[in-house]
């Protein structure tokens, strides 16, 4: 093991998984944390609830499609939503560098309030710390959240019941957020049309759950991208996953920038994309419900669960070849979330 | 209003209160947040629960009596406990500067696990971000927490029922944490015996609640110290508060260092001190229950609620004079929590 924390420890890939296993799970030893779901699923007196936390350290704070505040609300709302929960309450905690602009803070706070209103959640408790100039990168935000889960959805985080032949679906183009952040930070000015997909998916997801059946598993594809979600789910389910490059929605600009800079769209972070594993019989119905909503108009069935290569993810390339997809093992992208 | 965030905006005093009112409450506009209690009190299907968040940015990370991890667990446990809740679940989120020592991280995580075990809470969900060298001050921790509250305790956060003649009590010496941090950071080496009072108070508080009556209000005296708690409660209750300098427990070393450096013990942060407002009739019983526990062996009745000077806090000095105590309005102490 390394003796220093590396930037890769935070990228959602293999190093991060090792850190979690070697340090956090070793000491914070309980079954709930060990299940490694997006939200902890807790049992209250009259039902189940979900609890989750995320800190946001994005640079730049403002980017096409959002800012750190909107991101923090969407991210925590989505972590609850993919657990099958209806998000209800958020906490917000700021760490602010001395000298930060009050009007920028106000803009961030306003967009958090707007996004919370749209998602139907309340920001009910908060905290503010100010650190000396140079001791933080402008502003960090933590949002934690609570949602209630109907009992019938409590298995969703675990993907129990997933079978060979089940479909792998996604609600639109991948990598938009990653490239938008990179473009904004590095001032590449590759394209003025690119913006983050940052959005709250709770209503989108609840509409799917309430109007279809056979949804086995959901996870939002954030850090580590689509690749991380698929690799982790293959590992967890014990099945293989086969995906078709041709079916994965990627914007032309995103694909172009990736080729130019040597990035892999599958590794890029998203902030409004959910991977859904669903029964084969219900696939077209689910796709239909997804496509009818704004957050899902470019939805696609991108692959399926297979028995051939347990715990491994295979990509059928557009040229008809195939290659294995691994958990990102280094820093495939500069820090973006 | 200032156009930049100042270090004083985070010190728990007047500037911070203004920031909360002018920005956060203005946009995050809901009744729960507006009640400005330590924890949000939420109504679930079968009872009430409390939800709170805090980010920790202490420098140095390790200090006599604890470290940032222990502090983060105690702080959130205490915020729930003073609301009358039984703390149950914590989230933990780290923001780590690239290059941070893994063994230091392990020490911090281990003491969080130990403190959580002692307090009887589970760390059920988490998050880790790594930022580039120079973009954070070594390590920041956010802990959010959930606890359940019996209905009969839900009024505690608001202090409803507080009457003139009610007693003001505290469970021991003030300022230990503030001076311990200052001493560790600045290497004054004033005294080797000083250590932070950092401790989880949930069992202490529950013992008081279950064995006595007439507890009207509780709050832990952290940033802004005893002064901030008293000033805010005077404001909130509409009554005056009179406290006696002679009755306020302050360690000799703390008093000495304060005199030397020009600090006011009432403004110093604590991490294991709770202010209790209680009915006059029950005062001796409560004091008795407090003193029998380790966390309260130096408990003291330090003053009472009065009608004379509504919303103002008066200190009767040891020399027999008196002076007003105000919400700390500048940076009376370097950042310590």
JSON list of N, CA and C in Angstrom, two decimals, chain A residues 1-5 24 26-28 30 33 40 45-46 54-55 93-94 99-100 102 106 109 113 123-124 127-130 135-137 140 142 144 223 335, chain B residues 1-5 24 26-28 30 33 40 45-46 54-55 93-94 99-100 102 106 109 113 123-124 127-130 135-137 140 142 144 223 335:
[
{"chain": "A", "resi": 1, "resn": "UNK", "atom": "N", "xyz": [0.84, -1.20, 0.00]},
{"chain": "A", "resi": 1, "resn": "UNK", "atom": "CA", "xyz": [0.00, 0.00, 0.00]},
{"chain": "A", "resi": 1, "resn": "UNK", "atom": "C", "xyz": [0.88, 1.25, 0.00]},
{"chain": "A", "resi": 2, "resn": "UNK", "atom": "N", "xyz": [0.39, 2.31, -0.63]},
{"chain": "A", "resi": 2, "resn": "UNK", "atom": "CA", "xyz": [1.13, 3.57, -0.61]},
{"chain": "A", "resi": 2, "resn": "UNK", "atom": "C", "xyz": [1.13, 4.15, 0.80]},
{"chain": "A", "resi": 3, "resn": "UNK", "atom": "N", "xyz": [2.12, 5.00, 1.09]},
{"chain": "A", "resi": 3, "resn": "UNK", "atom": "CA", "xyz": [2.10, 5.64, 2.41]},
{"chain": "A", "resi": 3, "resn": "UNK", "atom": "C", "xyz": [1.56, 7.07, 2.34]},
{"chain": "A", "resi": 4, "resn": "UNK", "atom": "N", "xyz": [1.22, 7.52, 1.13]},
{"chain": "A", "resi": 4, "resn": "UNK", "atom": "CA", "xyz": [0.63, 8.86, 0.98]},
{"chain": "A", "resi": 4, "resn": "UNK", "atom": "C", "xyz": [-0.67, 8.73, 0.19]},
{"chain": "A", "resi": 5, "resn": "UNK", "atom": "N", "xyz": [-1.58, 9.63, 0.46]},
{"chain": "A", "resi": 5, "resn": "UNK", "atom": "CA", "xyz": [-2.80, 9.68, -0.35]},
{"chain": "A", "resi": 5, "resn": "UNK", "atom": "C", "xyz": [-2.45, 10.31, -1.70]},
{"chain": "A", "resi": 24, "resn": "UNK", "atom": "N", "xyz": [-11.32, 2.33, 5.53]},
{"chain": "A", "resi": 24, "resn": "UNK", "atom": "CA", "xyz": [-12.64, 2.69, 6.05]},
{"chain": "A", "resi": 24, "resn": "UNK", "atom": "C", "xyz": [-13.44, 1.47, 6.49]},
{"chain": "A", "resi": 26, "resn": "UNK", "atom": "N", "xyz": [-12.36, -1.40, 7.22]},
{"chain": "A", "resi": 26, "resn": "UNK", "atom": "CA", "xyz": [-11.65, -2.13, 8.27]},
{"chain": "A", "resi": 26, "resn": "UNK", "atom": "C", "xyz": [-12.03, -1.60, 9.66]},
{"chain": "A", "resi": 27, "resn": "UNK", "atom": "N", "xyz": [-12.14, -0.28, 9.77]},
{"chain": "A", "resi": 27, "resn": "UNK", "atom": "CA", "xyz": [-12.42, 0.29, 11.09]},
{"chain": "A", "resi": 27, "resn": "UNK", "atom": "C", "xyz": [-13.91, 0.56, 11.31]},
{"chain": "A", "resi": 28, "resn": "UNK", "atom": "N", "xyz": [-14.56, 1.11, 10.31]},
{"chain": "A", "resi": 28, "resn": "UNK", "atom": "CA", "xyz": [-16.01, 1.38, 10.44]},
{"chain": "A", "resi": 28, "resn": "UNK", "atom": "C", "xyz": [-16.74, 0.09, 10.08]},
{"chain": "A", "resi": 30, "resn": "UNK", "atom": "N", "xyz": [-19.34, -2.34, 9.96]},
{"chain": "A", "resi": 30, "resn": "UNK", "atom": "CA", "xyz": [-20.73, -2.74, 10.18]},
{"chain": "A", "resi": 30, "resn": "UNK", "atom": "C", "xyz": [-21.37, -3.12, 8.85]},
{"chain": "A", "resi": 33, "resn": "UNK", "atom": "N", "xyz": [-22.59, -0.30, 6.21]},
{"chain": "A", "resi": 33, "resn": "UNK", "atom": "CA", "xyz": [-21.54, 0.33, 5.41]},
{"chain": "A", "resi": 33, "resn": "UNK", "atom": "C", "xyz": [-20.93, -0.66, 4.43]},
{"chain": "A", "resi": 40, "resn": "UNK", "atom": "N", "xyz": [-26.95, 4.46, 2.50]},
{"chain": "A", "resi": 40, "resn": "UNK", "atom": "CA", "xyz": [-27.18, 3.44, 3.52]},
{"chain": "A", "resi": 40, "resn": "UNK", "atom": "C", "xyz": [-28.68, 3.21, 3.61]},
{"chain": "A", "resi": 45, "resn": "UNK", "atom": "N", "xyz": [-38.69, 2.81, 12.64]},
{"chain": "A", "resi": 45, "resn": "UNK", "atom": "CA", "xyz": [-39.80, 2.14, 13.32]},
{"chain": "A", "resi": 45, "resn": "UNK", "atom": "C", "xyz": [-40.94, 1.81, 12.36]},
{"chain": "A", "resi": 46, "resn": "UNK", "atom": "N", "xyz": [-41.18, 2.68, 11.39]},
{"chain": "A", "resi": 46, "resn": "UNK", "atom": "CA", "xyz": [-42.33, 2.42, 10.54]},
{"chain": "A", "resi": 46, "resn": "UNK", "atom": "C", "xyz": [-41.96, 2.32, 9.07]},
{"chain": "A", "resi": 54, "resn": "UNK", "atom": "N", "xyz": [-22.11, 13.31, 0.42]},
{"chain": "A", "resi": 54, "resn": "UNK", "atom": "CA", "xyz": [-21.12, 13.57, -0.62]},
{"chain": "A", "resi": 54, "resn": "UNK", "atom": "C", "xyz": [-20.51, 14.95, -0.41]},
{"chain": "A", "resi": 55, "resn": "UNK", "atom": "N", "xyz": [-19.20, 15.03, -0.58]},
{"chain": "A", "resi": 55, "resn": "UNK", "atom": "CA", "xyz": [-18.54, 16.34, -0.59]},
{"chain": "A", "resi": 55, "resn": "UNK", "atom": "C", "xyz": [-18.20, 16.69, -2.02]},
{"chain": "A", "resi": 93, "resn": "UNK", "atom": "N", "xyz": [-23.33, 21.82, 4.05]},
{"chain": "A", "resi": 93, "resn": "UNK", "atom": "CA", "xyz": [-22.22, 22.34, 4.84]},
{"chain": "A", "resi": 93, "resn": "UNK", "atom": "C", "xyz": [-21.17, 22.92, 3.91]},
{"chain": "A", "resi": 94, "resn": "UNK", "atom": "N", "xyz": [-20.80, 24.17, 4.19]},
{"chain": "A", "resi": 94, "resn": "UNK", "atom": "CA", "xyz": [-19.81, 24.86, 3.35]},
{"chain": "A", "resi": 94, "resn": "UNK", "atom": "C", "xyz": [-18.47, 24.97, 4.07]},
{"chain": "A", "resi": 99, "resn": "UNK", "atom": "N", "xyz": [-11.93, 35.35, 1.87]},
{"chain": "A", "resi": 99, "resn": "UNK", "atom": "CA", "xyz": [-11.79, 36.20, 0.69]},
{"chain": "A", "resi": 99, "resn": "UNK", "atom": "C", "xyz": [-12.71, 35.81, -0.46]},
{"chain": "A", "resi": 100, "resn": "UNK", "atom": "N", "xyz": [-13.45, 34.72, -0.28]},
{"chain": "A", "resi": 100, "resn": "UNK", "atom": "CA", "xyz": [-14.37, 34.28, -1.34]},
{"chain": "A", "resi": 100, "resn": "UNK", "atom": "C", "xyz": [-15.46, 35.32, -1.53]},
{"chain": "A", "resi": 102, "resn": "UNK", "atom": "N", "xyz": [-18.80, 37.14, -1.80]},
{"chain": "A", "resi": 102, "resn": "UNK", "atom": "CA", "xyz": [-20.13, 36.93, -1.22]},
{"chain": "A", "resi": 102, "resn": "UNK", "atom": "C", "xyz": [-21.17, 36.80, -2.34]},
{"chain": "A", "resi": 106, "resn": "UNK", "atom": "N", "xyz": [-23.65, 33.76, -2.96]},
{"chain": "A", "resi": 106, "resn": "UNK", "atom": "CA", "xyz": [-25.10, 33.95, -3.09]},
{"chain": "A", "resi": 106, "resn": "UNK", "atom": "C", "xyz": [-25.63, 33.25, -4.34]},
{"chain": "A", "resi": 109, "resn": "UNK", "atom": "N", "xyz": [-25.74, 29.54, -3.56]},
{"chain": "A", "resi": 109, "resn": "UNK", "atom": "CA", "xyz": [-26.83, 29.24, -2.63]},
{"chain": "A", "resi": 109, "resn": "UNK", "atom": "C", "xyz": [-28.18, 29.33, -3.35]},
{"chain": "A", "resi": 113, "resn": "UNK", "atom": "N", "xyz": [-30.99, 26.38, -3.81]},
{"chain": "A", "resi": 113, "resn": "UNK", "atom": "CA", "xyz": [-32.39, 26.54, -3.42]},
{"chain": "A", "resi": 113, "resn": "UNK", "atom": "C", "xyz": [-33.31, 26.22, -4.60]},
{"chain": "A", "resi": 123, "resn": "UNK", "atom": "N", "xyz": [-33.93, 21.80, 2.30]},
{"chain": "A", "resi": 123, "resn": "UNK", "atom": "CA", "xyz": [-32.63, 21.96, 2.97]},
{"chain": "A", "resi": 123, "resn": "UNK", "atom": "C", "xyz": [-32.93, 22.38, 4.40]},
{"chain": "A", "resi": 124, "resn": "UNK", "atom": "N", "xyz": [-32.71, 21.46, 5.34]},
{"chain": "A", "resi": 124, "resn": "UNK", "atom": "CA", "xyz": [-33.23, 21.68, 6.70]},
{"chain": "A", "resi": 124, "resn": "UNK", "atom": "C", "xyz": [-32.17, 21.97, 7.75]},
{"chain": "A", "resi": 127, "resn": "UNK", "atom": "N", "xyz": [-24.22, 24.15, 7.97]},
{"chain": "A", "resi": 127, "resn": "UNK", "atom": "CA", "xyz": [-23.03, 24.51, 8.73]},
{"chain": "A", "resi": 127, "resn": "UNK", "atom": "C", "xyz": [-22.12, 25.31, 7.80]},
{"chain": "A", "resi": 128, "resn": "UNK", "atom": "N", "xyz": [-21.37, 26.25, 8.37]},
{"chain": "A", "resi": 128, "resn": "UNK", "atom": "CA", "xyz": [-20.42, 27.03, 7.58]},
{"chain": "A", "resi": 128, "resn": "UNK", "atom": "C", "xyz": [-19.09, 27.13, 8.31]},
{"chain": "A", "resi": 129, "resn": "UNK", "atom": "N", "xyz": [-18.03, 26.78, 7.63]},
{"chain": "A", "resi": 129, "resn": "UNK", "atom": "CA", "xyz": [-16.70, 27.01, 8.18]},
{"chain": "A", "resi": 129, "resn": "UNK", "atom": "C", "xyz": [-15.94, 27.90, 7.20]},
{"chain": "A", "resi": 130, "resn": "UNK", "atom": "N", "xyz": [-15.13, 28.79, 7.77]},
{"chain": "A", "resi": 130, "resn": "UNK", "atom": "CA", "xyz": [-14.27, 29.62, 6.94]},
{"chain": "A", "resi": 130, "resn": "UNK", "atom": "C", "xyz": [-12.82, 29.28, 7.28]},
{"chain": "A", "resi": 135, "resn": "UNK", "atom": "N", "xyz": [-5.92, 27.92, 2.35]},
{"chain": "A", "resi": 135, "resn": "UNK", "atom": "CA", "xyz": [-6.13, 26.64, 3.06]},
{"chain": "A", "resi": 135, "resn": "UNK", "atom": "C", "xyz": [-7.26, 25.81, 2.44]},
{"chain": "A", "resi": 136, "resn": "UNK", "atom": "N", "xyz": [-7.93, 26.35, 1.43]},
{"chain": "A", "resi": 136, "resn": "UNK", "atom": "CA", "xyz": [-8.93, 25.57, 0.70]},
{"chain": "A", "resi": 136, "resn": "UNK", "atom": "C", "xyz": [-9.02, 26.17, -0.69]},
{"chain": "A", "resi": 137, "resn": "UNK", "atom": "N", "xyz": [-9.56, 25.39, -1.63]},
{"chain": "A", "resi": 137, "resn": "UNK", "atom": "CA", "xyz": [-9.67, 25.86, -3.01]},
{"chain": "A", "resi": 137, "resn": "UNK", "atom": "C", "xyz": [-11.03, 26.54, -3.19]},
{"chain": "A", "resi": 140, "resn": "UNK", "atom": "N", "xyz": [-15.84, 24.45, -0.82]},
{"chain": "A", "resi": 140, "resn": "UNK", "atom": "CA", "xyz": [-16.25, 23.05, -0.89]},
{"chain": "A", "resi": 140, "resn": "UNK", "atom": "C", "xyz": [-17.65, 22.95, -0.30]},
{"chain": "A", "resi": 142, "resn": "UNK", "atom": "N", "xyz": [-20.55, 20.12, 1.23]},
{"chain": "A", "resi": 142, "resn": "UNK", "atom": "CA", "xyz": [-21.04, 18.77, 1.53]},
{"chain": "A", "resi": 142, "resn": "UNK", "atom": "C", "xyz": [-22.55, 18.81, 1.61]},
{"chain": "A", "resi": 144, "resn": "UNK", "atom": "N", "xyz": [-25.63, 16.08, 2.65]},
{"chain": "A", "resi": 144, "resn": "UNK", "atom": "CA", "xyz": [-26.07, 14.75, 3.07]},
{"chain": "A", "resi": 144, "resn": "UNK", "atom": "C", "xyz": [-27.57, 14.75, 2.90]},
{"chain": "A", "resi": 223, "resn": "UNK", "atom": "N", "xyz": [-18.33, 9.71, -10.62]},
{"chain": "A", "resi": 223, "resn": "UNK", "atom": "CA", "xyz": [-16.88, 9.48, -10.71]},
{"chain": "A", "resi": 223, "resn": "UNK", "atom": "C", "xyz": [-16.59, 8.07, -11.21]},
{"chain": "A", "resi": 335, "resn": "UNK", "atom": "N", "xyz": [-8.91, 15.69, -11.92]},
{"chain": "A", "resi": 335, "resn": "UNK", "atom": "CA", "xyz": [-10.00, 15.76, -10.95]},
{"chain": "A", "resi": 335, "resn": "UNK", "atom": "C", "xyz": [-11.14, 16.61, -11.49]},
{"chain": "B", "resi": 1, "resn": "UNK", "atom": "N", "xyz": [-23.14, 45.25, 3.79]},
{"chain": "B", "resi": 1, "resn": "UNK", "atom": "CA", "xyz": [-22.57, 43.91, 3.91]},
{"chain": "B", "resi": 1, "resn": "UNK", "atom": "C", "xyz": [-21.22, 43.87, 3.19]},
{"chain": "B", "resi": 2, "resn": "UNK", "atom": "N", "xyz": [-20.31, 43.03, 3.70]},
{"chain": "B", "resi": 2, "resn": "UNK", "atom": "CA", "xyz": [-19.02, 42.86, 3.05]},
{"chain": "B", "resi": 2, "resn": "UNK", "atom": "C", "xyz": [-19.21, 42.19, 1.69]},
{"chain": "B", "resi": 3, "resn": "UNK", "atom": "N", "xyz": [-18.23, 42.38, 0.80]},
{"chain": "B", "resi": 3, "resn": "UNK", "atom": "CA", "xyz": [-18.33, 41.66, -0.48]},
{"chain": "B", "resi": 3, "resn": "UNK", "atom": "C", "xyz": [-17.42, 40.44, -0.53]},
{"chain": "B", "resi": 4, "resn": "UNK", "atom": "N", "xyz": [-16.69, 40.21, 0.55]},
{"chain": "B", "resi": 4, "resn": "UNK", "atom": "CA", "xyz": [-15.83, 39.01, 0.63]},
{"chain": "B", "resi": 4, "resn": "UNK", "atom": "C", "xyz": [-16.15, 38.27, 1.92]},
{"chain": "B", "resi": 5, "resn": "UNK", "atom": "N", "xyz": [-15.98, 36.97, 1.89]},
{"chain": "B", "resi": 5, "resn": "UNK", "atom": "CA", "xyz": [-16.11, 36.19, 3.11]},
{"chain": "B", "resi": 5, "resn": "UNK", "atom": "C", "xyz": [-14.86, 36.43, 3.96]},
{"chain": "B", "resi": 24, "resn": "UNK", "atom": "N", "xyz": [-28.20, 32.36, 3.70]},
{"chain": "B", "resi": 24, "resn": "UNK", "atom": "CA", "xyz": [-28.73, 31.00, 3.77]},
{"chain": "B", "resi": 24, "resn": "UNK", "atom": "C", "xyz": [-30.23, 30.98, 4.04]},
{"chain": "B", "resi": 26, "resn": "UNK", "atom": "N", "xyz": [-32.31, 33.29, 3.64]},
{"chain": "B", "resi": 26, "resn": "UNK", "atom": "CA", "xyz": [-33.04, 34.01, 2.60]},
{"chain": "B", "resi": 26, "resn": "UNK", "atom": "C", "xyz": [-33.42, 33.07, 1.45]},
{"chain": "B", "resi": 27, "resn": "UNK", "atom": "N", "xyz": [-32.50, 32.21, 1.06]},
{"chain": "B", "resi": 27, "resn": "UNK", "atom": "CA", "xyz": [-32.78, 31.32, -0.08]},
{"chain": "B", "resi": 27, "resn": "UNK", "atom": "C", "xyz": [-33.32, 29.97, 0.34]},
{"chain": "B", "resi": 28, "resn": "UNK", "atom": "N", "xyz": [-32.72, 29.37, 1.37]},
{"chain": "B", "resi": 28, "resn": "UNK", "atom": "CA", "xyz": [-33.20, 28.06, 1.84]},
{"chain": "B", "resi": 28, "resn": "UNK", "atom": "C", "xyz": [-34.35, 28.33, 2.79]},
{"chain": "B", "resi": 30, "resn": "UNK", "atom": "N", "xyz": [-37.33, 27.72, 4.65]},
{"chain": "B", "resi": 30, "resn": "UNK", "atom": "CA", "xyz": [-38.35, 26.82, 5.17]},
{"chain": "B", "resi": 30, "resn": "UNK", "atom": "C", "xyz": [-38.35, 26.87, 6.69]},
{"chain": "B", "resi": 33, "resn": "UNK", "atom": "N", "xyz": [-35.49, 24.94, 8.84]},
{"chain": "B", "resi": 33, "resn": "UNK", "atom": "CA", "xyz": [-34.18, 25.59, 8.89]},
{"chain": "B", "resi": 33, "resn": "UNK", "atom": "C", "xyz": [-34.25, 26.88, 9.70]},
{"chain": "B", "resi": 40, "resn": "UNK", "atom": "N", "xyz": [-31.98, 19.72, 12.81]},
{"chain": "B", "resi": 40, "resn": "UNK", "atom": "CA", "xyz": [-33.34, 19.87, 12.28]},
{"chain": "B", "resi": 40, "resn": "UNK", "atom": "C", "xyz": [-34.21, 18.81, 12.94]},
{"chain": "B", "resi": 45, "resn": "UNK", "atom": "N", "xyz": [-43.00, 9.04, 9.80]},
{"chain": "B", "resi": 45, "resn": "UNK", "atom": "CA", "xyz": [-44.31, 8.40, 9.89]},
{"chain": "B", "resi": 45, "resn": "UNK", "atom": "C", "xyz": [-44.63, 7.94, 11.30]},
{"chain": "B", "resi": 46, "resn": "UNK", "atom": "N", "xyz": [-43.62, 7.49, 12.03]},
{"chain": "B", "resi": 46, "resn": "UNK", "atom": "CA", "xyz": [-43.93, 6.94, 13.35]},
{"chain": "B", "resi": 46, "resn": "UNK", "atom": "C", "xyz": [-43.17, 7.65, 14.45]},
{"chain": "B", "resi": 54, "resn": "UNK", "atom": "N", "xyz": [-22.04, 18.88, 10.26]},
{"chain": "B", "resi": 54, "resn": "UNK", "atom": "CA", "xyz": [-20.94, 19.76, 10.64]},
{"chain": "B", "resi": 54, "resn": "UNK", "atom": "C", "xyz": [-19.70, 19.39, 9.86]},
{"chain": "B", "resi": 55, "resn": "UNK", "atom": "N", "xyz": [-18.97, 20.40, 9.39]},
{"chain": "B", "resi": 55, "resn": "UNK", "atom": "CA", "xyz": [-17.67, 20.16, 8.78]},
{"chain": "B", "resi": 55, "resn": "UNK", "atom": "C", "xyz": [-16.60, 20.58, 9.78]},
{"chain": "B", "resi": 93, "resn": "UNK", "atom": "N", "xyz": [-17.58, 12.12, 5.61]},
{"chain": "B", "resi": 93, "resn": "UNK", "atom": "CA", "xyz": [-17.05, 12.50, 4.30]},
{"chain": "B", "resi": 93, "resn": "UNK", "atom": "C", "xyz": [-15.71, 13.20, 4.50]},
{"chain": "B", "resi": 94, "resn": "UNK", "atom": "N", "xyz": [-14.70, 12.71, 3.79]},
{"chain": "B", "resi": 94, "resn": "UNK", "atom": "CA", "xyz": [-13.37, 13.29, 3.89]},
{"chain": "B", "resi": 94, "resn": "UNK", "atom": "C", "xyz": [-13.02, 14.09, 2.64]},
{"chain": "B", "resi": 99, "resn": "UNK", "atom": "N", "xyz": [-1.07, 13.72, -0.96]},
{"chain": "B", "resi": 99, "resn": "UNK", "atom": "CA", "xyz": [0.18, 13.63, -0.20]},
{"chain": "B", "resi": 99, "resn": "UNK", "atom": "C", "xyz": [-0.02, 13.41, 1.29]},
{"chain": "B", "resi": 100, "resn": "UNK", "atom": "N", "xyz": [-1.26, 13.42, 1.74]},
{"chain": "B", "resi": 100, "resn": "UNK", "atom": "CA", "xyz": [-1.53, 13.23, 3.17]},
{"chain": "B", "resi": 100, "resn": "UNK", "atom": "C", "xyz": [-1.10, 11.83, 3.57]},
{"chain": "B", "resi": 102, "resn": "UNK", "atom": "N", "xyz": [-1.03, 8.23, 4.86]},
{"chain": "B", "resi": 102, "resn": "UNK", "atom": "CA", "xyz": [-2.04, 7.17, 5.03]},
{"chain": "B", "resi": 102, "resn": "UNK", "atom": "C", "xyz": [-2.08, 6.73, 6.49]},
{"chain": "B", "resi": 106, "resn": "UNK", "atom": "N", "xyz": [-5.25, 6.69, 8.87]},
{"chain": "B", "resi": 106, "resn": "UNK", "atom": "CA", "xyz": [-5.67, 5.49, 9.59]},
{"chain": "B", "resi": 106, "resn": "UNK", "atom": "C", "xyz": [-5.89, 5.79, 11.08]},
{"chain": "B", "resi": 109, "resn": "UNK", "atom": "N", "xyz": [-9.19, 7.65, 11.35]},
{"chain": "B", "resi": 109, "resn": "UNK", "atom": "CA", "xyz": [-10.32, 6.76, 11.12]},
{"chain": "B", "resi": 109, "resn": "UNK", "atom": "C", "xyz": [-10.51, 5.83, 12.32]},
{"chain": "B", "resi": 113, "resn": "UNK", "atom": "N", "xyz": [-13.83, 5.44, 14.70]},
{"chain": "B", "resi": 113, "resn": "UNK", "atom": "CA", "xyz": [-14.49, 4.15, 14.96]},
{"chain": "B", "resi": 113, "resn": "UNK", "atom": "C", "xyz": [-14.62, 3.93, 16.47]},
{"chain": "B", "resi": 123, "resn": "UNK", "atom": "N", "xyz": [-21.43, 4.31, 11.89]},
{"chain": "B", "resi": 123, "resn": "UNK", "atom": "CA", "xyz": [-21.04, 5.07, 10.70]},
{"chain": "B", "resi": 123, "resn": "UNK", "atom": "C", "xyz": [-21.49, 4.25, 9.50]},
{"chain": "B", "resi": 124, "resn": "UNK", "atom": "N", "xyz": [-22.55, 4.71, 8.82]},
{"chain": "B", "resi": 124, "resn": "UNK", "atom": "CA", "xyz": [-23.20, 3.85, 7.84]},
{"chain": "B", "resi": 124, "resn": "UNK", "atom": "C", "xyz": [-22.99, 4.25, 6.38]},
{"chain": "B", "resi": 127, "resn": "UNK", "atom": "N", "xyz": [-17.93, 9.13, 2.08]},
{"chain": "B", "resi": 127, "resn": "UNK", "atom": "CA", "xyz": [-17.46, 9.66, 0.80]},
{"chain": "B", "resi": 127, "resn": "UNK", "atom": "C", "xyz": [-16.03, 10.15, 1.00]},
{"chain": "B", "resi": 128, "resn": "UNK", "atom": "N", "xyz": [-15.22, 10.04, -0.05]},
{"chain": "B", "resi": 128, "resn": "UNK", "atom": "CA", "xyz": [-13.84, 10.52, 0.01]},
{"chain": "B", "resi": 128, "resn": "UNK", "atom": "C", "xyz": [-13.52, 11.31, -1.25]},
{"chain": "B", "resi": 129, "resn": "UNK", "atom": "N", "xyz": [-13.01, 12.51, -1.07]},
{"chain": "B", "resi": 129, "resn": "UNK", "atom": "CA", "xyz": [-12.50, 13.29, -2.19]},
{"chain": "B", "resi": 129, "resn": "UNK", "atom": "C", "xyz": [-11.03, 13.60, -1.92]},
{"chain": "B", "resi": 130, "resn": "UNK", "atom": "N", "xyz": [-10.25, 13.59, -2.97]},
{"chain": "B", "resi": 130, "resn": "UNK", "atom": "CA", "xyz": [-8.84, 13.99, -2.85]},
{"chain": "B", "resi": 130, "resn": "UNK", "atom": "C", "xyz": [-8.63, 15.22, -3.71]},
{"chain": "B", "resi": 135, "resn": "UNK", "atom": "N", "xyz": [-4.47, 22.58, -2.24]},
{"chain": "B", "resi": 135, "resn": "UNK", "atom": "CA", "xyz": [-5.86, 22.98, -2.44]},
{"chain": "B", "resi": 135, "resn": "UNK", "atom": "C", "xyz": [-6.73, 22.71, -1.21]},
{"chain": "B", "resi": 136, "resn": "UNK", "atom": "N", "xyz": [-6.15, 22.14, -0.17]},
{"chain": "B", "resi": 136, "resn": "UNK", "atom": "CA", "xyz": [-6.86, 21.98, 1.10]},
{"chain": "B", "resi": 136, "resn": "UNK", "atom": "C", "xyz": [-5.81, 21.91, 2.20]},
{"chain": "B", "resi": 137, "resn": "UNK", "atom": "N", "xyz": [-6.22, 22.18, 3.42]},
{"chain": "B", "resi": 137, "resn": "UNK", "atom": "CA", "xyz": [-5.29, 22.16, 4.55]},
{"chain": "B", "resi": 137, "resn": "UNK", "atom": "C", "xyz": [-5.26, 20.75, 5.14]},
{"chain": "B", "resi": 140, "resn": "UNK", "atom": "N", "xyz": [-10.06, 17.63, 5.78]},
{"chain": "B", "resi": 140, "resn": "UNK", "atom": "CA", "xyz": [-11.30, 18.14, 6.37]},
{"chain": "B", "resi": 140, "resn": "UNK", "atom": "C", "xyz": [-12.27, 16.96, 6.51]},
{"chain": "B", "resi": 142, "resn": "UNK", "atom": "N", "xyz": [-16.42, 15.94, 7.20]},
{"chain": "B", "resi": 142, "resn": "UNK", "atom": "CA", "xyz": [-17.81, 16.29, 7.49]},
{"chain": "B", "resi": 142, "resn": "UNK", "atom": "C", "xyz": [-18.48, 15.07, 8.10]},
{"chain": "B", "resi": 144, "resn": "UNK", "atom": "N", "xyz": [-22.43, 14.00, 9.25]},
{"chain": "B", "resi": 144, "resn": "UNK", "atom": "CA", "xyz": [-23.84, 14.32, 9.41]},
{"chain": "B", "resi": 144, "resn": "UNK", "atom": "C", "xyz": [-24.41, 13.19, 10.24]},
{"chain": "B", "resi": 223, "resn": "UNK", "atom": "N", "xyz": [-18.24, 26.61, 18.91]},
{"chain": "B", "resi": 223, "resn": "UNK", "atom": "CA", "xyz": [-17.75, 27.89, 18.39]},
{"chain": "B", "resi": 223, "resn": "UNK", "atom": "C", "xyz": [-18.50, 29.05, 19.02]},
{"chain": "B", "resi": 335, "resn": "UNK", "atom": "N", "xyz": [-8.92, 30.82, 14.31]},
{"chain": "B", "resi": 335, "resn": "UNK", "atom": "CA", "xyz": [-9.78, 29.68, 13.96]},
{"chain": "B", "resi": 335, "resn": "UNK", "atom": "C", "xyz": [-9.34, 28.44, 14.73]}
]
